[in-house]
């Protein structure tokens, strides 16, 4: 479990503390945005996109990631087995950075 790693656990704690340092308004607004339609239509995104999603993600369902990937015309989607919401960016960071650099 990724969050059991002391370094990752500490980084998450620091991230959460910083996110709430000035109060909970930012988090409240983010949760509000989850319940509203987007301001853009993903099918209007004019650039190539790379979407990574872990198949064990319990925060954002995989079906939602697949739906989003299908709606963006230039989207390349990578669905990784055995990764969840928090583990994917930690475990796959090298591959993600390499893909970003490769453009």
PDB file of C-alpha atoms in Angstrom:
ATOM      1  CA  UNK A   1       0.000   0.000   0.000  1.00  0.00           C
ATOM      2  CA  UNK A   2       1.507   3.256  -1.175  1.00  0.00           C
ATOM      3  CA  UNK A   3       0.211   5.400   1.683  1.00  0.00           C
ATOM      4  CA  UNK A   4       1.912   3.060   4.165  1.00  0.00           C
ATOM      5  CA  UNK A   5       5.301   4.185   2.835  1.00  0.00           C
ATOM      6  CA  UNK A   6       6.565   6.712   5.425  1.00  0.00           C
ATOM      7  CA  UNK A   7       7.897   9.120   2.773  1.00  0.00           C
ATOM      8  CA  UNK A   8       4.651   9.092   0.780  1.00  0.00           C
ATOM      9  CA  UNK A   9       2.593   9.320   3.973  1.00  0.00           C
ATOM     10  CA  UNK A  10       4.544  12.387   5.133  1.00  0.00           C
ATOM     11  CA  UNK A  11       4.264  14.019   1.707  1.00  0.00           C
ATOM     12  CA  UNK A  12       0.483  13.476   1.711  1.00  0.00           C
ATOM     13  CA  UNK A  13       0.172  14.965   5.202  1.00  0.00           C
ATOM     14  CA  UNK A  14       2.143  18.027   4.169  1.00  0.00           C
ATOM     15  CA  UNK A  15       0.058  18.391   1.010  1.00  0.00           C
ATOM     16  CA  UNK A  16      -3.202  18.198   2.968  1.00  0.00           C
ATOM     17  CA  UNK A  17      -1.961  20.651   5.587  1.00  0.00           C
ATOM     18  CA  UNK A  18      -0.955  23.123   2.889  1.00  0.00           C
ATOM     19  CA  UNK A  19      -4.239  22.686   1.025  1.00  0.00           C
ATOM     20  CA  UNK A  20      -6.183  23.607   4.174  1.00  0.00           C
ATOM     21  CA  UNK A  21      -3.726  26.163   5.593  1.00  0.00           C
ATOM     22  CA  UNK A  22      -6.018  29.061   4.703  1.00  0.00           C
ATOM     23  CA  UNK A  23      -9.249  27.214   5.409  1.00  0.00           C
ATOM     24  CA  UNK A  24     -11.520  24.780   3.650  1.00  0.00           C
ATOM     25  CA  UNK A  25     -12.937  27.065   0.970  1.00  0.00           C
ATOM     26  CA  UNK A  26     -10.760  25.585  -1.788  1.00  0.00           C
ATOM     27  CA  UNK A  27     -11.758  22.013  -0.985  1.00  0.00           C
ATOM     28  CA  UNK A  28     -15.415  23.013  -0.686  1.00  0.00           C
ATOM     29  CA  UNK A  29     -15.266  24.686  -4.103  1.00  0.00           C
ATOM     30  CA  UNK A  30     -13.592  21.632  -5.638  1.00  0.00           C
ATOM     31  CA  UNK A  31     -16.337  19.364  -4.305  1.00  0.00           C
ATOM     32  CA  UNK A  32     -18.927  21.798  -5.685  1.00  0.00           C
ATOM     33  CA  UNK A  33     -17.294  21.616  -9.111  1.00  0.00           C
ATOM     34  CA  UNK A  34     -17.599  17.813  -9.076  1.00  0.00           C
ATOM     35  CA  UNK A  35     -21.381  18.185  -9.100  1.00  0.00           C
ATOM     36  CA  UNK A  36     -21.619  20.704 -11.952  1.00  0.00           C
ATOM     37  CA  UNK A  37     -21.245  20.399 -15.697  1.00  0.00           C
ATOM     38  CA  UNK A  38     -17.814  21.361 -17.004  1.00  0.00           C
ATOM     39  CA  UNK A  39     -17.303  24.773 -18.554  1.00  0.00           C
ATOM     40  CA  UNK A  40     -15.826  23.082 -21.624  1.00  0.00           C
ATOM     41  CA  UNK A  41     -16.824  20.092 -23.678  1.00  0.00           C
ATOM     42  CA  UNK A  42     -13.971  17.539 -23.675  1.00  0.00           C
ATOM     43  CA  UNK A  43     -14.664  16.899 -27.360  1.00  0.00           C
ATOM     44  CA  UNK A  44     -13.557  20.500 -28.011  1.00  0.00           C
ATOM     45  CA  UNK A  45     -10.049  19.955 -26.610  1.00  0.00           C
ATOM     46  CA  UNK A  46      -7.832  20.774 -29.608  1.00  0.00           C
ATOM     47  CA  UNK A  47      -4.561  19.242 -28.409  1.00  0.00           C
ATOM     48  CA  UNK A  48      -3.409  15.696 -27.795  1.00  0.00           C
ATOM     49  CA  UNK A  49      -3.984  14.526 -24.244  1.00  0.00           C
ATOM     50  CA  UNK A  50      -2.465  11.725 -22.201  1.00  0.00           C
ATOM     51  CA  UNK A  51      -4.676  10.221 -19.507  1.00  0.00           C
ATOM     52  CA  UNK A  52      -3.365   7.841 -16.857  1.00  0.00           C
ATOM     53  CA  UNK A  53      -5.797   5.936 -14.638  1.00  0.00           C
ATOM     54  CA  UNK A  54      -5.300   3.077 -12.205  1.00  0.00           C
ATOM     55  CA  UNK A  55      -7.769   0.221 -12.435  1.00  0.00           C
ATOM     56  CA  UNK A  56      -7.929   0.014  -8.627  1.00  0.00           C
ATOM     57  CA  UNK A  57      -8.863   3.694  -8.210  1.00  0.00           C
ATOM     58  CA  UNK A  58     -11.655   3.994  -5.630  1.00  0.00           C
ATOM     59  CA  UNK A  59     -11.741   7.793  -5.723  1.00  0.00           C
ATOM     60  CA  UNK A  60     -12.466   8.250  -9.435  1.00  0.00           C
ATOM     61  CA  UNK A  61     -14.141   5.243 -11.049  1.00  0.00           C
ATOM     62  CA  UNK A  62     -12.318   3.673 -14.000  1.00  0.00           C
ATOM     63  CA  UNK A  63     -15.518   3.941 -16.053  1.00  0.00           C
ATOM     64  CA  UNK A  64     -15.325   7.728 -15.700  1.00  0.00           C
ATOM     65  CA  UNK A  65     -11.709   7.717 -16.887  1.00  0.00           C
ATOM     66  CA  UNK A  66     -12.650   5.600 -19.897  1.00  0.00           C
ATOM     67  CA  UNK A  67     -15.586   7.875 -20.690  1.00  0.00           C
ATOM     68  CA  UNK A  68     -13.375  10.957 -20.495  1.00  0.00           C
ATOM     69  CA  UNK A  69     -10.672   9.370 -22.651  1.00  0.00           C
ATOM     70  CA  UNK A  70     -13.234   8.445 -25.281  1.00  0.00           C
ATOM     71  CA  UNK A  71     -14.623  11.982 -25.357  1.00  0.00           C
ATOM     72  CA  UNK A  72     -11.276  13.735 -25.996  1.00  0.00           C
ATOM     73  CA  UNK A  73     -10.401  13.417 -29.705  1.00  0.00           C
ATOM     74  CA  UNK A  74      -6.611  13.244 -29.322  1.00  0.00           C
ATOM     75  CA  UNK A  75      -6.505  11.291 -26.082  1.00  0.00           C
ATOM     76  CA  UNK A  76      -4.128   8.427 -25.446  1.00  0.00           C
ATOM     77  CA  UNK A  77      -5.269   6.596 -22.338  1.00  0.00           C
ATOM     78  CA  UNK A  78      -3.165   4.312 -20.191  1.00  0.00           C
ATOM     79  CA  UNK A  79      -5.023   2.193 -17.648  1.00  0.00           C
ATOM     80  CA  UNK A  80      -2.609   0.504 -15.276  1.00  0.00           C
ATOM     81  CA  UNK A  81      -3.456  -2.629 -13.343  1.00  0.00           C
ATOM     82  CA  UNK A  82      -2.778  -2.696  -9.616  1.00  0.00           C
ATOM     83  CA  UNK A  83      -2.665   1.108  -9.301  1.00  0.00           C
ATOM     84  CA  UNK A  84      -5.088   3.222  -7.332  1.00  0.00           C
ATOM     85  CA  UNK A  85      -5.734   6.937  -7.054  1.00  0.00           C
ATOM     86  CA  UNK A  86      -2.742   7.612  -4.819  1.00  0.00           C
ATOM     87  CA  UNK A  87      -0.366   4.887  -5.926  1.00  0.00           C
ATOM     88  CA  UNK A  88      -0.421   5.647  -9.663  1.00  0.00           C
ATOM     89  CA  UNK A  89       1.465   8.973  -9.530  1.00  0.00           C
ATOM     90  CA  UNK A  90       3.997   7.510  -7.105  1.00  0.00           C
ATOM     91  CA  UNK A  91       4.578   4.120  -8.728  1.00  0.00           C
ATOM     92  CA  UNK A  92       4.342   5.342 -12.332  1.00  0.00           C
ATOM     93  CA  UNK A  93       6.029   8.734 -11.940  1.00  0.00           C
ATOM     94  CA  UNK A  94       9.047   7.836 -14.089  1.00  0.00           C
ATOM     95  CA  UNK A  95       6.856   6.602 -16.949  1.00  0.00           C
ATOM     96  CA  UNK A  96       4.583   9.629 -16.632  1.00  0.00           C
ATOM     97  CA  UNK A  97       7.502  12.078 -16.709  1.00  0.00           C
ATOM     98  CA  UNK A  98       9.077  10.246 -19.652  1.00  0.00           C
ATOM     99  CA  UNK A  99       5.796  10.460 -21.568  1.00  0.00           C
ATOM    100  CA  UNK A 100       5.493  14.178 -20.806  1.00  0.00           C
ATOM    101  CA  UNK A 101       9.055  14.863 -21.902  1.00  0.00           C
ATOM    102  CA  UNK A 102       8.586  12.850 -25.076  1.00  0.00           C
ATOM    103  CA  UNK A 103       5.585  15.068 -25.812  1.00  0.00           C
TER     104      UNK A 103
END
